[in-house]
Short mmCIF file of C-alpha atoms in Angstrom, two decimals:
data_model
loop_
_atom_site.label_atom_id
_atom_site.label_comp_id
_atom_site.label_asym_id
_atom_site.label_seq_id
_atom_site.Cartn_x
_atom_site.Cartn_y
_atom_site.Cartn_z
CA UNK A 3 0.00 0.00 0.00
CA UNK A 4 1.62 3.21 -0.80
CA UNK A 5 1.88 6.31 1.59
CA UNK A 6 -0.99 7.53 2.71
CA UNK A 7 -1.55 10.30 5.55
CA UNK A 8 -3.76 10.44 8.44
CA UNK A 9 -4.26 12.48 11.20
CA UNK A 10 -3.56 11.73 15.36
CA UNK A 11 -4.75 14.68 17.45
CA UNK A 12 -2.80 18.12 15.50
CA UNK A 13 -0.41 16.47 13.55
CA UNK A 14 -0.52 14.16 10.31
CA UNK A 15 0.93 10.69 9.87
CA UNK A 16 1.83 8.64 7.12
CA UNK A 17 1.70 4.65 6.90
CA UNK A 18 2.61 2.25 3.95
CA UNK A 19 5.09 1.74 1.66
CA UNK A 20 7.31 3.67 -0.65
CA UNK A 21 7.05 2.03 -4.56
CA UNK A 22 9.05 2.45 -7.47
CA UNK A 23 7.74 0.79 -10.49
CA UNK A 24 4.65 -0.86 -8.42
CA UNK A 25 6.87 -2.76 -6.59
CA UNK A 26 7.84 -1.58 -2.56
CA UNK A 27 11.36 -0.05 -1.88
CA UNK A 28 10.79 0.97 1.74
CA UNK A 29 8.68 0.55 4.55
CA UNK A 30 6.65 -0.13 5.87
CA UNK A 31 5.93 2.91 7.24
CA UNK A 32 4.41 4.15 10.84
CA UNK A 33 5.97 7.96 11.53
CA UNK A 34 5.16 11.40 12.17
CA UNK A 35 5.17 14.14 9.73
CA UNK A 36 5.30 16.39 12.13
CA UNK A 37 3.33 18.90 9.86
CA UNK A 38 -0.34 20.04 11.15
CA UNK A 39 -2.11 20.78 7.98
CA UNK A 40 -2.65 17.68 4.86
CA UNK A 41 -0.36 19.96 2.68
CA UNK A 42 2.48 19.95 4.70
CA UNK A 43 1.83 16.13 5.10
CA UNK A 44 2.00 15.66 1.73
CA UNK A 45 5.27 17.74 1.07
CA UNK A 46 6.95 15.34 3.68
CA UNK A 47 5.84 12.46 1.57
CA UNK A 48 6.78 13.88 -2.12
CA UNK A 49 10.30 14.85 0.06
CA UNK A 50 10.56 10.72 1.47
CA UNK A 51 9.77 9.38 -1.65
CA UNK A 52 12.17 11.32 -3.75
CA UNK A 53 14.83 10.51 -1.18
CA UNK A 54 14.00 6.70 -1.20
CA UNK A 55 13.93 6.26 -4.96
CA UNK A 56 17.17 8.53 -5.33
CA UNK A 57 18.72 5.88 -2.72
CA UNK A 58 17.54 2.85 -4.76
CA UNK A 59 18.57 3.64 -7.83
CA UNK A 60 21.73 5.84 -6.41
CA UNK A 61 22.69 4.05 -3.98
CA UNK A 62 23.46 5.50 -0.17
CA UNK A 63 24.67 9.44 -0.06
CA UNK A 64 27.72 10.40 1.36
CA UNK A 65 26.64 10.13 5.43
CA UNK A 66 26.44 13.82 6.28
CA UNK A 67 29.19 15.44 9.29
CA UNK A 68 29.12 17.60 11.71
CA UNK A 69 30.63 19.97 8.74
CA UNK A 70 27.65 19.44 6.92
CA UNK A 71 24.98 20.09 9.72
CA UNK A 72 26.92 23.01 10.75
CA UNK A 73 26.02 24.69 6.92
CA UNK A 74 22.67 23.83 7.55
CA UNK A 75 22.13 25.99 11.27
CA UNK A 76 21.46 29.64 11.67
CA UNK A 77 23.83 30.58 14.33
CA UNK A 78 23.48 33.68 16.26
CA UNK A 79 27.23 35.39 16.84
CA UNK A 80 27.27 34.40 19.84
CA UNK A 81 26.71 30.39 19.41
CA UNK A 82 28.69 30.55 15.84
CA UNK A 83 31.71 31.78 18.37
CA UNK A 84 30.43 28.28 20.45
CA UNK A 85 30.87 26.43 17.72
CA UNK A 86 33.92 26.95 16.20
CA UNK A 87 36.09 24.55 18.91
CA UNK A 88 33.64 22.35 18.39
CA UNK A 89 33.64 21.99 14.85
CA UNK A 90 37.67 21.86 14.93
CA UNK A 91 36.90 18.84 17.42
CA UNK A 92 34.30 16.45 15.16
CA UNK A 93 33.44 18.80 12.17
CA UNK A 94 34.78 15.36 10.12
CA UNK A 95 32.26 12.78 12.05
CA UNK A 96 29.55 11.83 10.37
CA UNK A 97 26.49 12.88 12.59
CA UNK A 98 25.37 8.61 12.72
CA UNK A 99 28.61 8.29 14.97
CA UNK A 100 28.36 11.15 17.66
CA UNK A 101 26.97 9.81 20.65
CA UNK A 102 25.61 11.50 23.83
CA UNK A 103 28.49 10.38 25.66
CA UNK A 104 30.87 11.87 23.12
CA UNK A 105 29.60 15.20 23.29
CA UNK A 106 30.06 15.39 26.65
CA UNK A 107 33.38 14.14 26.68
CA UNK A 108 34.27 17.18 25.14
CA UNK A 109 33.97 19.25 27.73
CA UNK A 110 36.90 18.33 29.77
CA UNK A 111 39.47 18.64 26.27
CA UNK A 112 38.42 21.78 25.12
CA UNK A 113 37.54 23.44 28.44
CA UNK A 114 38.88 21.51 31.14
CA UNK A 115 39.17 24.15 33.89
CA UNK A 116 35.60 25.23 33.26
CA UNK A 117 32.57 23.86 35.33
CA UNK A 118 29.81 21.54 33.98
CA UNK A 119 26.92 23.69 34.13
CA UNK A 120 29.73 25.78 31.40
CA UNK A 121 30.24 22.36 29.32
CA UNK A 122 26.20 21.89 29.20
CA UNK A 123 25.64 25.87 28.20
CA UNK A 124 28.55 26.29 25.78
CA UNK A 125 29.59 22.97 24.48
CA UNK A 126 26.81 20.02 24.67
CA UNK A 127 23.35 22.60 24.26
CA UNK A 128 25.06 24.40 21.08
CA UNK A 129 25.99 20.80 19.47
CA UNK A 130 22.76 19.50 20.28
CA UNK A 131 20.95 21.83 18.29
CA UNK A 132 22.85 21.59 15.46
CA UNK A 133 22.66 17.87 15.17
CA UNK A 134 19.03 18.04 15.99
CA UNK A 135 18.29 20.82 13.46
CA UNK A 136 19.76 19.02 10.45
CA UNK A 137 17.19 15.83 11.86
CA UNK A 138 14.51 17.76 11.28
CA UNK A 139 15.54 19.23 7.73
CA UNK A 140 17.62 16.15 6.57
CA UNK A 141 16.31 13.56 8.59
CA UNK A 142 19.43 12.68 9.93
CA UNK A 143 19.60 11.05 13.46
CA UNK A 144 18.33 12.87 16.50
CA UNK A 145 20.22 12.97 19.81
CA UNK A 146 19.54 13.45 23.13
CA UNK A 147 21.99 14.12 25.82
CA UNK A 148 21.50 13.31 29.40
CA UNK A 149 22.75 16.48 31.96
CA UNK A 150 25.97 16.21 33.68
CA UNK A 151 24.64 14.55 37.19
CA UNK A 152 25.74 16.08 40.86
CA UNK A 153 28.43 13.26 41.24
CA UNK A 154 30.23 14.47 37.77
CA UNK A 155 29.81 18.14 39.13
CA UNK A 156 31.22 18.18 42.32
CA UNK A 157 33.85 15.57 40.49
CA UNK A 158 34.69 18.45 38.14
CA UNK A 159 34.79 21.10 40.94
CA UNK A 160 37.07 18.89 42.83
CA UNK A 161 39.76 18.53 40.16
CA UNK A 162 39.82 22.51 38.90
CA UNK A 163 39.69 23.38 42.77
CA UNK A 164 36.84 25.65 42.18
CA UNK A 165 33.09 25.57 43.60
CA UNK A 166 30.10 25.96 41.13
CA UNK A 167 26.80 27.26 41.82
CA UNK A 168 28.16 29.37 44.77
CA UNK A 169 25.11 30.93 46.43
CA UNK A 170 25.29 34.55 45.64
CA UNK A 171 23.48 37.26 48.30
CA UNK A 172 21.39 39.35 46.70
CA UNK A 173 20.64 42.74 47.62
CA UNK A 174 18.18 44.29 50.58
CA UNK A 175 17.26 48.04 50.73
CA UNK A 176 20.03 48.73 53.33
CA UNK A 177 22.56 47.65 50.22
CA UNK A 178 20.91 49.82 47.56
CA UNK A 179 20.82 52.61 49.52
CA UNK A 180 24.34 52.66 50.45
CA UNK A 181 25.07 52.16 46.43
CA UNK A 182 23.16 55.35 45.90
CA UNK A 183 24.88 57.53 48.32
CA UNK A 184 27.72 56.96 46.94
CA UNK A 185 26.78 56.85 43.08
CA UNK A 186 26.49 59.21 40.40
CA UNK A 187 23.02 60.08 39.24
CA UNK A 188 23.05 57.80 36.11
CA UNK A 189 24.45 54.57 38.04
CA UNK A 190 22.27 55.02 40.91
CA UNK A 191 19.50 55.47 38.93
CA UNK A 192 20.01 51.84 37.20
CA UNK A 193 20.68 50.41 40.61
CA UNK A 194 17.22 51.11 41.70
CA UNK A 195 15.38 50.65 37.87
CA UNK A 196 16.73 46.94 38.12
CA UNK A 197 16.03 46.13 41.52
CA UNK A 198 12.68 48.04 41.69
CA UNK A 199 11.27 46.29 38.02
CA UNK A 200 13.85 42.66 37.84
CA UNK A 201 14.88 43.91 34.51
CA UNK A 202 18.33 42.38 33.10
CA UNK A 203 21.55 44.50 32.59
CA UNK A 204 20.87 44.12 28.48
CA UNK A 205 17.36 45.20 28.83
CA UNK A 206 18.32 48.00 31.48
CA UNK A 207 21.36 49.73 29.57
CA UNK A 208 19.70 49.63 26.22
CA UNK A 209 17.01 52.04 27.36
CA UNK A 210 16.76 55.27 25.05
CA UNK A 211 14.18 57.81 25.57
CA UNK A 212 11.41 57.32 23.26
CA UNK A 213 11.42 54.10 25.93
CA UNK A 214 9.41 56.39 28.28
CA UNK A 215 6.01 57.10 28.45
CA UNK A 216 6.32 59.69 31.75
CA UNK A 217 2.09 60.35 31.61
CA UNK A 218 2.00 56.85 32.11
CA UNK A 219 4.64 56.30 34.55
CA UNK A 220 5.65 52.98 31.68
CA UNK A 221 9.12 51.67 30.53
CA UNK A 222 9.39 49.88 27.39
CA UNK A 223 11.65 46.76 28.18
CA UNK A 224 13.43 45.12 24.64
CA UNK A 225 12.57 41.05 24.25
CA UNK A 226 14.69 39.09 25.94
CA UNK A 227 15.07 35.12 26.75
CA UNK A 228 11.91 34.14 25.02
CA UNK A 229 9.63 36.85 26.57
CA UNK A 230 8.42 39.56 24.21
CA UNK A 231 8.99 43.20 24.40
CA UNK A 232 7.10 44.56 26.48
CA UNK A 233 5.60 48.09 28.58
CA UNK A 234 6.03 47.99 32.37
CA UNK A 235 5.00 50.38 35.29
CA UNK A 236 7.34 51.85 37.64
CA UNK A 237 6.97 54.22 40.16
CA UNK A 238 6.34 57.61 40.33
CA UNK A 239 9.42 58.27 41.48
CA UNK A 240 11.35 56.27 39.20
CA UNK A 241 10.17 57.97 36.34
CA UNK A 242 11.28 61.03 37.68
CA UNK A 243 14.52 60.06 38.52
CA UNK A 244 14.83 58.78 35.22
CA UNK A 245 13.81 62.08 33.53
CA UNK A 246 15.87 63.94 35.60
CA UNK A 247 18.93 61.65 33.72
CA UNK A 248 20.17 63.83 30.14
CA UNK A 249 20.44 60.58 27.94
CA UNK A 250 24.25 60.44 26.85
CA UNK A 251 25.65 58.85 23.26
CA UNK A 252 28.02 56.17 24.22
CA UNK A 253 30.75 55.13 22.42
CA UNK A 254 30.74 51.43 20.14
CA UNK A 255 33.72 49.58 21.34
CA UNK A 256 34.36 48.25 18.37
CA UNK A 257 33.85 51.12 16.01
CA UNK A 258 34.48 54.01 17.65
CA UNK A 259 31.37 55.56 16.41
CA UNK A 260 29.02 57.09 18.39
CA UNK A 261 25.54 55.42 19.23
CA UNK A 262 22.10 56.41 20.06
CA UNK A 263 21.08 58.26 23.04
CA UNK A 264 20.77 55.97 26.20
CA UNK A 265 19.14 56.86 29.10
CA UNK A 266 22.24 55.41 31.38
CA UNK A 267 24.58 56.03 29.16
CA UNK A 268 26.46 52.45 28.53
CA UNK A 269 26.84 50.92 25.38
CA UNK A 270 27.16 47.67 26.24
CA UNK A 271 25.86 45.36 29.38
CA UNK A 272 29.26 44.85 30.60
CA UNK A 273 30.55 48.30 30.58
CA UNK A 274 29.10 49.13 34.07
CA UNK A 275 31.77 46.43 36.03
CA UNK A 276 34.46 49.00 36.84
CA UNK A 277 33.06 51.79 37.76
CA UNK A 278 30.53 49.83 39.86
CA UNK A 279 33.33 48.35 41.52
CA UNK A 280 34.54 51.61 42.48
CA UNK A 281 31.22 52.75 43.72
CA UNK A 282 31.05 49.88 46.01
CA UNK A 283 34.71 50.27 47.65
CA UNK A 284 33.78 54.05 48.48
CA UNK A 285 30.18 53.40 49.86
CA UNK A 286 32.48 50.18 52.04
CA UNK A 287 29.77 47.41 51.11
CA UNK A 288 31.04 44.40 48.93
CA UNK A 289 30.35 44.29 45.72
CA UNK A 290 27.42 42.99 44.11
CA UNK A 291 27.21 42.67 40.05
CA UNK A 292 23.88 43.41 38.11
CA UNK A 293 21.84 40.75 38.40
CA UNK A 294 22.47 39.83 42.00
CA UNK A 295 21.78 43.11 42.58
CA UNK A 296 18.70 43.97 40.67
CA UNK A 297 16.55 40.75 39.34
CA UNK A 298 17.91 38.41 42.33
CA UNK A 299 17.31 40.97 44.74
CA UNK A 300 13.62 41.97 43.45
CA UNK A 301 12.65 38.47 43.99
CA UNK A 302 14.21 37.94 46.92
CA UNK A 303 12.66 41.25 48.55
CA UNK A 304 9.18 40.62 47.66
CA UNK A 305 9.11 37.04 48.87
CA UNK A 306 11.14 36.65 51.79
CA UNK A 307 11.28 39.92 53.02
CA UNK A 308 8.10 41.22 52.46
CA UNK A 309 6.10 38.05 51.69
CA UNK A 310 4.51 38.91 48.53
CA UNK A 311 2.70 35.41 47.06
CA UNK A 312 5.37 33.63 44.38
CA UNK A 313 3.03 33.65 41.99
CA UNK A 314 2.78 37.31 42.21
CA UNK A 315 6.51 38.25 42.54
CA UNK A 316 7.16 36.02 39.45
CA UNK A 317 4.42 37.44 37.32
CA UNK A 318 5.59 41.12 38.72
CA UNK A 319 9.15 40.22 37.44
CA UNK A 320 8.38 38.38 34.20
CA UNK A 321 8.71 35.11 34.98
CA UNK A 322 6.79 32.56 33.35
CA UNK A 323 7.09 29.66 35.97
CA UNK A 324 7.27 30.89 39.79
CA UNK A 325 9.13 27.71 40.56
CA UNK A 326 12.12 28.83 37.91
CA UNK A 327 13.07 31.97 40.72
CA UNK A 328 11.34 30.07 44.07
CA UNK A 329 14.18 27.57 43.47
CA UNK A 330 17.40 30.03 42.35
CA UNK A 331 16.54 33.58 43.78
CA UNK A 332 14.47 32.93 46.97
CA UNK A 333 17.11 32.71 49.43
CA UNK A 334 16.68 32.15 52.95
CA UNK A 335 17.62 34.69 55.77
CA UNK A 336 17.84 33.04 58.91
CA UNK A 337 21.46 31.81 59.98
CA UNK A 338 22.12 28.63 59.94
CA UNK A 339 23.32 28.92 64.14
CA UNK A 340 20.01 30.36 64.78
CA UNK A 341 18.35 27.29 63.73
CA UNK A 342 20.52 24.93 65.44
CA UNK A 343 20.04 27.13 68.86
CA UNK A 344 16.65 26.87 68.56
CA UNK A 345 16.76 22.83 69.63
CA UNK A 346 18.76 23.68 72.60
CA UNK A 347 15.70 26.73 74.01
CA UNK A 348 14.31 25.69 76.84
CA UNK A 349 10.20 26.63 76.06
CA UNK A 350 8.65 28.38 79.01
CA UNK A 351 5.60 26.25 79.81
CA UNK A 352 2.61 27.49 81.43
CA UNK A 353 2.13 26.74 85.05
CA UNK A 354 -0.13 24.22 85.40
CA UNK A 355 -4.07 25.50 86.99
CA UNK A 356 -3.95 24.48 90.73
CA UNK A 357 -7.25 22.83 91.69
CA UNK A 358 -8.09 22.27 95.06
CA UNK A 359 -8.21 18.66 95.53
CA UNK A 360 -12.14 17.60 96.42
CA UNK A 361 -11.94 15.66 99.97
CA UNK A 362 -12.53 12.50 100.14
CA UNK A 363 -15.66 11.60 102.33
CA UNK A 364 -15.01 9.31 105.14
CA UNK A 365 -17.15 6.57 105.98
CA UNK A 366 -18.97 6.71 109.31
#
């Protein structure tokens, strides 16, 4: 029977056989074409069938590398820089022969003092989605990769002598405030923007003017980790503070041209480090970087300090799942000796009500 489609909940299916000259060349057939309407169905069939028939009379292509795939993946700059170790690594393997276990084995050759949650974000996540990218336009294999566990972390840690996932404080009022006192307008100002709204460093320095609806008391934030851009209140007196800020024209690093008008004045989400650094030795608190500072601190305020509902804080801060900053940003506050001081408090009890004991009667 040759390829026919049919449909299981959204998506189309095809079952049969693939025939060249009536007679069957492949199959039979059970799978997915992933497509939701009958005419992308039917493209993924006239694709199959041309790549079946092209095999049987060809013979097998050339198995496709990691080369190949590579061609085939729109890499933002930033993952294209990823990439290129990798591809110097096993751009010659054909994709059929990298395994899970090979990908991560990469991690300690080409970064071998780094941590594993760096291996997962820079080496195995970037490879992944090449190799699975040219699966679904090539219908080469798919791979899945199984996370570097807790024993291979704190393995890792051990040998580069170097703790991961260090808890980081965030920061309370008391720290902000001591920022401020001893920060320029325009960096105090961002201090108090992030912490007050949880906005990232990127979405915070990129802020021009025509970002600021003052009637409104609204900030336009850009897109940013899968969330869309979007308008968000802040306080009166944020607005004003930001008003009160004459956007400057930083410089491009790279260029040397001028850019546009920002309402902080950095060009890039980096360029803040030093001279926050400075900040923080004159105002004598240690210092805290952006995001500690502003989104890990926002969360961290709301919920533990002033016990604002997690679904709330999240939703306030643009989370999508209130679990995703319950279980990194919600730190707890009481010391750990506290606790343990607490078993040895003796708990004043309640003197007991004294009734008079009734008399007994005595027999006559």
């Amino acid at each position: 029977m040759p390829l026919q489609i049919y449909k299981r909940g959204h998506v189309y299916w095809a079952k049969g056989w693939i025939e060249y000259n009536g007679r069957p060349i492949a199959g039979p057939y059970r799978r997915s074409t992933k497509a939701s309407s009958e005419e992308g169905a039917r493209d993924w069939i006239n694709y199959e069938t041309e790549r079946q028939i092209r095999r049987y009379v060809v013979g097998d292509e050339p198995s496709k590398t990691f080369s190949d795939a590579i061609m085939l993946y729109n890499a933002s700059p930033k993952a294209a820089k990823q990439l290129i170790p990798i591809v110097e690594a096993i751009g010659d393997l054909s994709l059929g022969t990298i395994s899970a276990a090979l990908l991560k084995s990469l991690g300690p050759k080409l970064k071998p003092k780094a941590s594993t949650d760096t291996w997962w974000r820079e080496i195995v996540t970037p490879a992944t989605a090449v190799i699975n990218n040219a699966h679904e336009l090539e219908g080469t294999p798919l791979i899945r990769v199984k996370p570097y566990d807790k024993f291979e972390r704190i393995a890792q840690d051990k040998r580069r002598g170097k703790l991961s996932r260090v808890e980081r404080t965030p920061a309370d009022k008391e720290w902000i405030e001591a920022f401020c006192r001893a920060a320029d307008p325009y960096n105090a100002a961002l201090v108090r923007f992030m912490f007050e709204t949880a906005a990232r460093i990127d979405q915070a320095v990129s802020l021009e003017p025509d970002d600021l609806r003052p009637h409104e008391n609204k900030v336009r934030v850009k897109a940013q980790k899968g969330h869309p851009e979007s308008w968000i209140t802040v306080s009166p007196q944020m607005m004003d503070e930001l008003l009160a800020l004459p956007p400057k024209r930083p410089k491009n690093r790279k260029t040397g041209k001028l850019m546009k008008a920002r309402v902080f004045g950095y060009g890039s989400s980096t360029g803040y480090n030093t001279r926050w650094k400075t900040i923080c030795k004159r105002a004598g608190i240690p210092y805290l970087s952006a995001h500690p500072a502003g989104r890990h601190g926002f969360f961290t305020e709301l919920v533990v300090r002033q016990g604002v509902d997690p679904v709330t804080a999240a939703k306030a801060g643009r989370w999508s799942d209130p679990n995703l900053p319950m279980r990194i940003y919600a730190h707890a506050e009481t010391d750990e000796a506290d606790i343990r001081a607490r078993f040895r408090t003796n708990h004043v009890q309640e003197d007991p009500v004294q009734t008079p004991k009734s008399k007994k009667s005595k027999k006559e």
